[in-house]
CSV table of C-alpha atoms and ligand atoms in Angstrom, one decimal:
chain,number,residue,atom,x,y,z
A,1,MET,CA,-17.4,9.1,-15.4
A,2,LYS,CA,-17.5,7.6,-18.9
A,3,SER,CA,-14.6,5.6,-20.2
A,4,SER,CA,-13.9,3.5,-23.2
A,5,ILE,CA,-11.6,0.5,-22.9
A,6,VAL,CA,-10.2,-1.5,-25.7
A,7,VAL,CA,-10.0,-5.2,-24.9
A,8,LEU,CA,-7.4,-7.4,-26.5
A,9,PRO,CA,-8.1,-11.0,-25.4
A,10,GLY,CA,-5.4,-12.6,-27.5
A,11,ASP,CA,-4.5,-16.3,-27.4
A,12,GLY,CA,-4.6,-19.3,-25.1
A,13,ILE,CA,-6.0,-18.5,-21.7
A,14,GLY,CA,-6.1,-14.8,-22.6
A,15,PRO,CA,-9.8,-14.7,-23.5
A,16,GLU,CA,-10.8,-16.6,-20.3
A,17,VAL,CA,-8.9,-14.3,-17.9
A,18,VAL,CA,-10.0,-11.1,-19.7
A,19,THR,CA,-13.6,-12.1,-19.5
A,20,GLU,CA,-13.4,-12.3,-15.7
A,21,ALA,CA,-11.5,-9.0,-15.4
A,22,GLN,CA,-14.1,-7.3,-17.5
A,23,ALA,CA,-16.9,-8.6,-15.3
A,24,VAL,CA,-15.0,-7.2,-12.2
A,25,LEU,CA,-14.5,-3.9,-13.9
A,26,SER,CA,-18.2,-3.7,-14.9
A,27,ARG,CA,-19.4,-4.5,-11.4
A,28,THR,CA,-17.0,-1.9,-10.0
A,29,ALA,CA,-18.3,0.7,-12.4
A,30,GLU,CA,-21.9,-0.1,-11.5
A,31,LEU,CA,-21.2,0.1,-7.8
A,32,PHE,CA,-19.4,3.5,-8.1
A,33,GLY,CA,-21.7,5.0,-10.7
A,34,HIS,CA,-19.4,5.0,-13.7
A,35,GLU,CA,-19.9,4.0,-17.3
A,36,ILE,CA,-17.4,1.8,-19.0
A,37,SER,CA,-17.7,0.7,-22.6
A,38,TYR,CA,-15.6,-2.1,-24.2
A,39,GLU,CA,-14.6,-2.9,-27.7
A,40,SER,CA,-12.7,-6.1,-28.4
A,41,PHE,CA,-10.0,-6.4,-31.1
A,42,PRO,CA,-7.6,-9.2,-32.3
A,43,ILE,CA,-3.9,-9.3,-31.5
A,44,GLY,CA,-1.3,-12.0,-31.6
A,45,GLY,CA,-1.8,-15.5,-33.0
A,46,CYS,CA,-5.5,-15.1,-33.6
A,47,ALA,CA,-4.8,-11.9,-35.5
A,48,ILE,CA,-2.2,-13.7,-37.7
A,49,ASP,CA,-4.8,-16.4,-38.5
A,50,GLU,CA,-7.4,-13.9,-39.5
A,51,PHE,CA,-5.4,-11.0,-41.0
A,52,GLY,CA,-1.9,-12.3,-41.5
A,53,GLU,CA,-0.4,-9.8,-39.1
A,54,ALA,CA,0.0,-9.8,-35.3
A,55,LEU,CA,-1.2,-6.3,-34.8
A,56,PRO,CA,-3.8,-5.3,-37.4
A,57,GLY,CA,-4.0,-1.6,-38.2
A,58,GLU,CA,-7.6,-1.5,-36.9
A,59,THR,CA,-6.5,-2.8,-33.5
A,60,LEU,CA,-3.7,-0.3,-33.3
A,61,SER,CA,-5.9,2.7,-34.2
A,62,ALA,CA,-8.6,1.6,-31.7
A,63,CYS,CA,-5.9,1.4,-29.0
A,64,ARG,CA,-4.7,4.9,-29.8
A,65,SER,CA,-8.1,6.4,-29.2
A,66,ALA,CA,-9.0,4.3,-26.1
A,67,ASP,CA,-8.8,5.6,-22.5
A,68,ALA,CA,-7.0,2.3,-21.6
A,69,ILE,CA,-6.3,-1.1,-23.0
A,70,LEU,CA,-6.8,-4.4,-21.3
A,71,LEU,CA,-4.8,-7.3,-22.7
A,72,GLY,CA,-4.9,-11.1,-22.0
A,73,ALA,CA,-1.9,-12.9,-23.5
A,74,VAL,CA,-0.4,-13.7,-26.9
A,75,GLY,CA,1.4,-16.7,-28.4
A,76,GLY,CA,1.1,-20.5,-28.5
A,77,PRO,CA,2.7,-23.5,-30.1
A,78,ARG,CA,0.6,-23.1,-33.3
A,79,TRP,CA,2.6,-20.0,-34.2
A,80,ASP,CA,6.0,-21.0,-32.8
A,81,ASP,CA,7.7,-22.2,-36.0
A,82,PRO,CA,11.2,-20.6,-35.8
A,83,GLN,CA,11.0,-20.0,-39.6
A,84,ALA,CA,7.6,-18.1,-39.4
A,85,LYS,CA,7.7,-14.6,-40.8
A,86,VAL,CA,5.2,-13.2,-38.3
A,87,ARG,CA,5.1,-14.1,-34.6
A,88,PRO,CA,2.3,-13.3,-32.1
A,89,GLU,CA,4.8,-11.6,-29.8
A,90,GLN,CA,5.6,-9.1,-32.5
A,91,GLY,CA,2.1,-7.7,-32.1
A,92,LEU,CA,2.6,-7.0,-28.4
A,93,LEU,CA,6.1,-5.5,-28.9
A,94,LYS,CA,4.8,-3.3,-31.8
A,95,LEU,CA,1.9,-2.1,-29.7
A,96,ARG,CA,4.2,-1.1,-26.8
A,97,LYS,CA,6.5,0.7,-29.2
A,98,GLU,CA,3.8,2.5,-31.2
A,99,LEU,CA,2.1,3.7,-28.1
A,100,GLY,CA,5.4,4.8,-26.5
A,101,LEU,CA,4.7,2.6,-23.4
A,102,PHE,CA,8.3,2.9,-22.0
A,103,ALA,CA,7.5,2.1,-18.4
A,104,ASN,CA,6.3,-1.3,-17.3
A,105,LEU,CA,5.3,-1.4,-13.6
A,106,ARG,CA,5.2,-4.8,-12.0
A,107,PRO,CA,4.3,-4.8,-8.3
A,108,ILE,CA,5.3,-7.9,-6.3
A,109,LYS,CA,3.6,-8.1,-2.9
A,110,PRO,CA,2.9,-11.6,-1.6
A,111,HIS,CA,-0.6,-11.9,-0.1
A,112,PRO,CA,-0.4,-12.9,3.6
A,113,ALA,CA,-2.9,-15.7,3.1
A,114,LEU,CA,-0.6,-17.2,0.4
A,115,LEU,CA,2.7,-17.2,2.2
A,116,GLU,CA,2.5,-21.0,2.3
A,117,SER,CA,1.8,-21.2,-1.4
A,118,SER,CA,5.2,-19.8,-2.4
A,119,PRO,CA,7.9,-22.4,-3.0
A,120,LEU,CA,10.1,-20.1,-0.8
A,121,LYS,CA,10.1,-20.2,3.0
A,122,ARG,CA,7.8,-17.8,4.8
A,123,GLU,CA,10.6,-16.0,6.6
A,124,TYR,CA,12.2,-15.0,3.3
A,125,ILE,CA,9.2,-13.5,1.7
A,126,GLU,CA,7.4,-11.9,4.7
A,127,GLY,CA,7.3,-8.2,4.3
A,128,THR,CA,8.1,-8.2,0.6
A,129,ASP,CA,6.6,-5.2,-1.3
A,130,VAL,CA,8.6,-4.5,-4.5
A,131,LEU,CA,7.7,-2.4,-7.4
A,132,PHE,CA,9.6,-3.1,-10.6
A,133,PHE,CA,10.0,-0.5,-13.3
A,134,ARG,CA,11.0,-2.4,-16.4
A,135,GLU,CA,12.1,-0.2,-19.4
A,136,LEU,CA,9.8,-1.5,-22.2
A,137,THR,CA,10.5,0.1,-25.5
A,138,GLY,CA,14.3,-0.1,-25.8
A,139,GLY,CA,17.3,-2.3,-25.1
A,140,ILE,CA,18.0,-5.5,-26.8
A,141,TYR,CA,14.3,-6.1,-27.6
A,142,PHE,CA,14.4,-3.2,-30.1
A,143,GLY,CA,18.0,-3.0,-31.2
A,144,GLU,CA,19.1,-3.9,-34.7
A,145,SER,CA,19.1,-7.6,-35.4
A,146,GLY,CA,20.0,-10.0,-38.2
A,147,VAL,CA,21.3,-13.3,-39.4
A,148,THR,CA,24.2,-13.7,-41.8
A,149,GLY,CA,26.3,-16.6,-43.3
A,150,ALA,CA,25.5,-20.3,-43.5
A,151,GLY,CA,26.4,-23.6,-41.9
A,152,ALA,CA,28.8,-23.3,-39.0
A,153,ASP,CA,29.3,-19.7,-39.9
A,154,GLU,CA,25.6,-18.8,-39.7
A,155,THR,CA,25.6,-16.0,-37.2
A,156,ALA,CA,22.8,-14.1,-35.5
A,157,HIS,CA,23.0,-10.8,-33.5
A,158,ASN,CA,20.8,-8.6,-31.5
A,159,VAL,CA,22.1,-5.2,-30.5
A,160,MET,CA,21.5,-3.9,-27.0
A,161,ILE,CA,21.1,-0.2,-27.2
A,162,TYR,CA,20.0,2.6,-24.9
A,163,SER,CA,20.2,6.4,-25.2
A,164,ALA,CA,20.7,8.6,-22.2
A,165,GLY,CA,17.2,10.1,-22.7
A,166,GLU,CA,15.6,6.6,-22.5
A,167,VAL,CA,17.4,5.8,-19.3
A,168,GLU,CA,16.6,9.2,-17.8
A,169,ARG,CA,12.9,9.1,-18.2
A,170,ILE,CA,12.4,5.6,-16.8
A,171,VAL,CA,14.8,6.3,-13.8
A,172,ARG,CA,12.9,9.5,-13.1
A,173,MET,CA,9.5,7.8,-13.2
A,174,ALA,CA,10.8,5.0,-10.9
A,175,ALA,CA,12.4,7.6,-8.5
A,176,GLU,CA,9.2,9.5,-8.3
A,177,ALA,CA,7.4,6.3,-7.3
A,178,ALA,CA,10.0,5.5,-4.7
A,179,ARG,CA,9.5,9.0,-3.2
A,180,ASN,CA,5.8,8.1,-2.6
A,181,ARG,CA,6.6,4.7,-1.2
A,182,ARG,CA,9.5,3.8,1.2
A,183,GLY,CA,12.1,6.1,-0.4
A,184,LYS,CA,14.5,3.5,-1.7
A,185,LEU,CA,15.5,3.0,-5.3
A,186,THR,CA,17.6,0.1,-6.7
A,187,SER,CA,19.0,0.3,-10.2
A,188,VAL,CA,20.0,-3.1,-11.8
A,189,ASP,CA,22.6,-3.4,-14.6
A,190,LYS,CA,25.5,-5.4,-15.8
A,191,ALA,CA,28.0,-2.5,-15.8
A,192,ASN,CA,31.0,-4.8,-15.1
A,193,VAL,CA,30.6,-6.2,-18.6
A,194,LEU,CA,28.3,-4.1,-20.8
A,195,GLU,CA,29.0,-0.7,-22.2
A,196,VAL,CA,25.3,0.0,-22.4
A,197,SER,CA,25.0,-0.8,-18.7
A,198,ARG,CA,27.8,1.7,-17.9
A,199,LEU,CA,25.8,4.4,-19.7
A,200,TRP,CA,22.7,3.3,-17.8
A,201,ARG,CA,24.6,3.5,-14.4
A,202,ARG,CA,26.1,6.9,-15.1
A,203,VAL,CA,22.8,8.4,-16.2
A,204,ALA,CA,20.8,6.8,-13.4
A,205,GLU,CA,23.3,8.1,-10.8
A,206,ARG,CA,23.2,11.6,-12.2
A,207,VAL,CA,19.4,11.7,-12.2
A,208,VAL,CA,19.2,10.6,-8.6
A,209,ARG,CA,22.0,12.9,-7.5
A,210,GLU,CA,20.5,16.0,-9.2
A,211,GLU,CA,16.8,15.4,-8.6
A,212,PHE,CA,16.3,12.7,-6.0
A,213,SER,CA,19.0,13.1,-3.4
A,214,ASP,CA,16.4,12.5,-0.7
A,215,LEU,CA,16.2,8.8,-1.8
A,216,GLU,CA,18.2,5.9,-0.6
A,217,TYR,CA,19.9,4.7,-3.8
A,218,GLU,CA,21.8,1.6,-4.6
A,219,VAL,CA,23.1,-0.2,-7.8
A,220,VAL,CA,23.1,-4.0,-8.0
A,221,LEU,CA,24.5,-6.2,-10.8
A,222,VAL,CA,21.8,-8.3,-12.5
A,223,ASP,CA,23.3,-11.6,-11.6
A,224,ALA,CA,23.6,-10.7,-7.9
A,225,MET,CA,20.0,-9.3,-8.1
A,226,ALA,CA,18.8,-12.7,-9.2
A,227,MET,CA,20.1,-14.0,-5.9
A,228,HIS,CA,19.1,-11.1,-3.6
A,229,LEU,CA,15.6,-11.2,-5.0
A,230,ILE,CA,15.2,-14.6,-3.3
A,231,SER,CA,17.5,-14.2,-0.3
A,232,ARG,CA,16.3,-10.7,0.8
A,233,PRO,CA,13.3,-9.6,-1.2
A,234,SER,CA,11.9,-7.5,1.6
A,235,THR,CA,14.9,-5.1,1.5
A,236,PHE,CA,13.8,-3.8,-2.0
A,237,ASP,CA,11.3,-1.0,-2.6
A,238,VAL,CA,11.4,0.3,-6.2
A,239,VAL,CA,13.7,-1.5,-8.7
A,240,VAL,CA,14.5,0.0,-12.1
A,241,THR,CA,16.1,-1.9,-14.9
A,242,GLY,CA,16.3,-2.4,-18.6
A,243,ASN,CA,13.9,-4.4,-20.8
A,244,MET,CA,15.4,-7.9,-20.8
A,245,PHE,CA,16.7,-7.9,-17.2
A,246,GLY,CA,13.3,-6.7,-16.1
A,247,ASP,CA,11.6,-9.5,-18.1
A,248,ILE,CA,13.7,-12.1,-16.4
A,249,LEU,CA,13.7,-10.8,-12.9
A,250,THR,CA,10.0,-10.3,-12.7
A,251,ASP,CA,9.3,-13.8,-13.7
A,252,GLU,CA,11.7,-14.9,-11.0
A,253,GLY,CA,9.9,-12.5,-8.6
A,254,SER,CA,6.6,-14.0,-9.4
A,255,MET,CA,7.6,-17.0,-7.3
A,256,LEU,CA,7.5,-14.8,-4.2
A,257,PRO,CA,3.7,-14.5,-4.1
A,258,GLY,CA,3.5,-18.1,-5.2
A,259,SER,CA,2.3,-18.0,-8.7
A,260,LEU,CA,2.8,-16.2,-12.0
A,261,GLY,CA,-1.0,-16.1,-12.1
A,262,LEU,CA,-1.2,-13.4,-9.5
A,263,LEU,CA,1.0,-10.7,-11.0
A,264,PRO,CA,-0.5,-7.7,-12.9
A,265,SER,CA,1.4,-5.1,-14.9
A,266,ALA,CA,0.8,-1.6,-16.2
A,267,SER,CA,2.6,-0.2,-19.2
A,268,LEU,CA,2.6,3.5,-19.3
A,269,GLY,CA,3.9,6.2,-21.5
A,270,ASP,CA,3.2,9.9,-21.6
A,271,PRO,CA,0.7,10.9,-22.8
A,272,GLY,CA,-1.8,8.4,-24.1
A,273,PRO,CA,-3.6,5.3,-23.0
A,274,GLY,CA,-1.9,2.7,-20.7
A,275,LEU,CA,-1.8,-1.0,-21.4
A,276,TYR,CA,-2.7,-3.4,-18.6
A,277,GLU,CA,-2.0,-7.1,-18.7
A,278,PRO,CA,-1.1,-10.0,-16.5
A,279,ILE,CA,2.6,-10.8,-16.6
A,280,HIS,CA,2.0,-14.5,-17.4
A,281,GLY,CA,1.8,-15.8,-20.9
A,282,SER,CA,-1.0,-17.6,-22.9
A,283,ALA,CA,-0.5,-21.0,-21.1
A,284,PRO,CA,-1.8,-23.0,-24.1
A,285,ASP,CA,-1.5,-26.2,-22.1
A,286,ILE,CA,-4.5,-25.2,-19.9
A,287,ALA,CA,-6.4,-23.0,-22.4
A,288,GLY,CA,-10.1,-23.6,-22.6
A,289,GLN,CA,-10.2,-25.8,-19.5
A,290,ASP,CA,-11.5,-23.2,-17.0
A,291,ALA,CA,-8.2,-23.8,-15.1
A,292,ALA,CA,-6.4,-20.5,-15.4
A,293,ASN,CA,-6.0,-18.0,-12.5
A,294,PRO,CA,-7.8,-14.8,-13.5
A,295,LEU,CA,-6.5,-12.8,-10.5
A,296,ALA,CA,-3.5,-11.3,-12.3
A,297,THR,CA,-5.7,-9.9,-15.0
A,298,ILE,CA,-8.3,-8.8,-12.4
A,299,LEU,CA,-5.5,-7.0,-10.6
A,300,ALA,CA,-4.3,-5.5,-13.9
A,301,GLY,CA,-7.9,-4.1,-14.1
A,302,ALA,CA,-7.3,-2.5,-10.7
A,303,MET,CA,-4.1,-0.8,-12.0
A,304,LEU,CA,-6.1,0.4,-15.0
A,305,LEU,CA,-8.7,2.1,-12.7
A,306,ARG,CA,-5.9,3.7,-10.7
A,307,HIS,CA,-3.4,4.8,-13.4
A,308,SER,CA,-5.5,5.5,-16.5
A,309,LEU,CA,-8.9,6.5,-15.0
A,310,GLY,CA,-7.6,8.1,-11.8
A,311,LEU,CA,-10.1,6.0,-9.8
A,312,GLU,CA,-8.1,5.2,-6.6
A,313,ARG,CA,-11.0,4.1,-4.4
A,314,GLU,CA,-12.4,1.9,-7.1
A,315,ALA,CA,-8.9,0.3,-7.7
A,316,THR,CA,-8.6,-0.3,-3.9
A,317,ALA,CA,-12.1,-1.9,-3.9
A,318,VAL,CA,-11.0,-4.4,-6.5
A,319,GLU,CA,-7.8,-5.2,-4.6
A,320,GLN,CA,-9.7,-5.7,-1.4
A,321,ALA,CA,-12.2,-8.0,-3.0
A,322,VAL,CA,-9.3,-10.2,-4.3
A,323,ALA,CA,-7.8,-10.2,-0.8
A,324,GLU,CA,-11.1,-11.2,0.7
A,325,VAL,CA,-11.5,-14.1,-1.6
A,326,LEU,CA,-8.0,-15.3,-0.9
A,327,ASP,CA,-8.4,-14.8,2.8
A,328,ALA,CA,-11.6,-17.0,2.6
A,329,GLY,CA,-9.3,-19.8,1.3
A,330,HIS,CA,-10.4,-19.9,-2.4
A,331,ARG,CA,-7.6,-21.2,-4.6
A,332,THR,CA,-7.3,-21.8,-8.3
A,333,ARG,CA,-5.2,-24.8,-9.3
A,334,ASP,CA,-1.9,-22.9,-9.5
A,335,LEU,CA,-2.3,-21.8,-5.9
A,336,ALA,CA,-3.8,-24.9,-4.3
A,337,ARG,CA,-1.4,-26.9,-2.2
A,338,GLN,CA,-1.4,-30.7,-2.2
A,339,GLY,CA,-4.7,-32.0,-0.9
A,340,GLU,CA,-6.3,-28.6,-1.1
A,341,ASP,CA,-9.5,-28.1,-3.2
A,342,SER,CA,-9.3,-25.8,-6.2
A,343,ILE,CA,-11.8,-23.8,-8.2
A,344,GLY,CA,-12.0,-22.8,-11.8
A,345,THR,CA,-11.4,-19.5,-13.7
A,346,ARG,CA,-15.1,-18.5,-13.8
A,347,GLU,CA,-15.8,-19.4,-10.2
A,348,MET,CA,-12.8,-17.3,-9.0
A,349,GLY,CA,-14.1,-14.4,-11.1
A,350,ARG,CA,-17.6,-14.7,-9.8
A,351,LEU,CA,-16.3,-14.8,-6.2
A,352,VAL,CA,-14.4,-11.5,-6.7
A,353,VAL,CA,-17.4,-9.9,-8.3
A,354,ASP,CA,-19.5,-10.9,-5.3
A,355,ALA,CA,-17.0,-9.6,-2.8
A,356,LEU,CA,-16.9,-6.1,-4.3
A,357,THR,CA,-18.3,-3.3,-2.2
A,358,ALA,CA,-18.3,0.4,-2.6
A,359,ASP,CA,-17.4,1.3,0.9
B,1,IPM,C1,6.3,-10.2,-20.9
B,1,IPM,C2,6.4,-11.2,-22.0
B,1,IPM,C3,6.7,-10.6,-23.3
B,1,IPM,C4,8.1,-9.9,-23.1
B,1,IPM,C5,6.7,-11.5,-24.6
B,1,IPM,C6,5.4,-12.2,-24.7
B,1,IPM,C7,7.0,-10.7,-25.8
B,1,IPM,O1,7.3,-12.2,-21.7
B,1,IPM,O2,5.4,-9.3,-21.1
B,1,IPM,O3,7.0,-10.3,-20.0
B,1,IPM,O4,9.1,-10.6,-23.3
B,1,IPM,O5,8.1,-8.7,-22.9
B,2,MN,MN1,8.1,-12.0,-19.6
């Protein structure tokens, strides 16, 4: 099989973690007899520096014609000026929107060898295996916004907006995933306060009633979910929610496996290429120090093999290699407990490459 992947390293630790994920993908392709070609394009802060925009036209058109896209991270203090006209994050948001990537899958499954690395007690996290479906191209991220007035009257607003169709398609995708897992779907909203959540709840309930009555279905308010995600994470299977709630809850959820540096994500639309990235940011404080954990991006690579290239065995091989390396006790700095030795980004990548096998 021949595939072309567009690589968007981005800013901060982005280039470092993407390099390791690419090495893992290349080795996997070699082992299983596939051909993967890569082309790299700028996005985010580095694109602003070079072209004055966060998502240059050339980057976007390359993404459109790729089989899949692998992204590192965008952003950093250099581009953080609140007065700035262009921000690195706009590049990522525009890319998601332009490619119609409305479904952001974020699996959270603590690795058994890392149960002690989580700030939470083992008995709370054991057995956790949650798959978040975060709506990614709507909600408050893409509603109308503006600033008016001056002085004490200076006022800013962001509109949270969802159409029934937008809710329907993400709920349907999440429900289908639940059907292939443990058969439970949780929809998260704030329907006791927000009109937009009341629409979300009505539509979600209708989709489940009409098309997925075989599923166990529950609705949870987002504030309560923030609590339940820590007090009883193992009771959730598939969770579906809007853009901002999903952003916040999945960062919270990353503490279950112990580090943000472990969580991959896939952004899918239909049809077209998927976008694969770690859920962590550009971590400018440790950029260039060989200190970042590349596993989230490597696992995003596994999701790319599975969802965009249809290579299930290959995806599993990558996940097994990561598990083996963790089982053997290797830890990057974010995972090492006090007194434990840690290894660098490159070393972690090399260990995963070496652990890969085709059987
Ligand atoms: C994420 C990030 C992005 C988001 C930022 C960088 C725009 O936090 O992918 O979760 O808020 O969606
Ligand atoms: Mn986020």
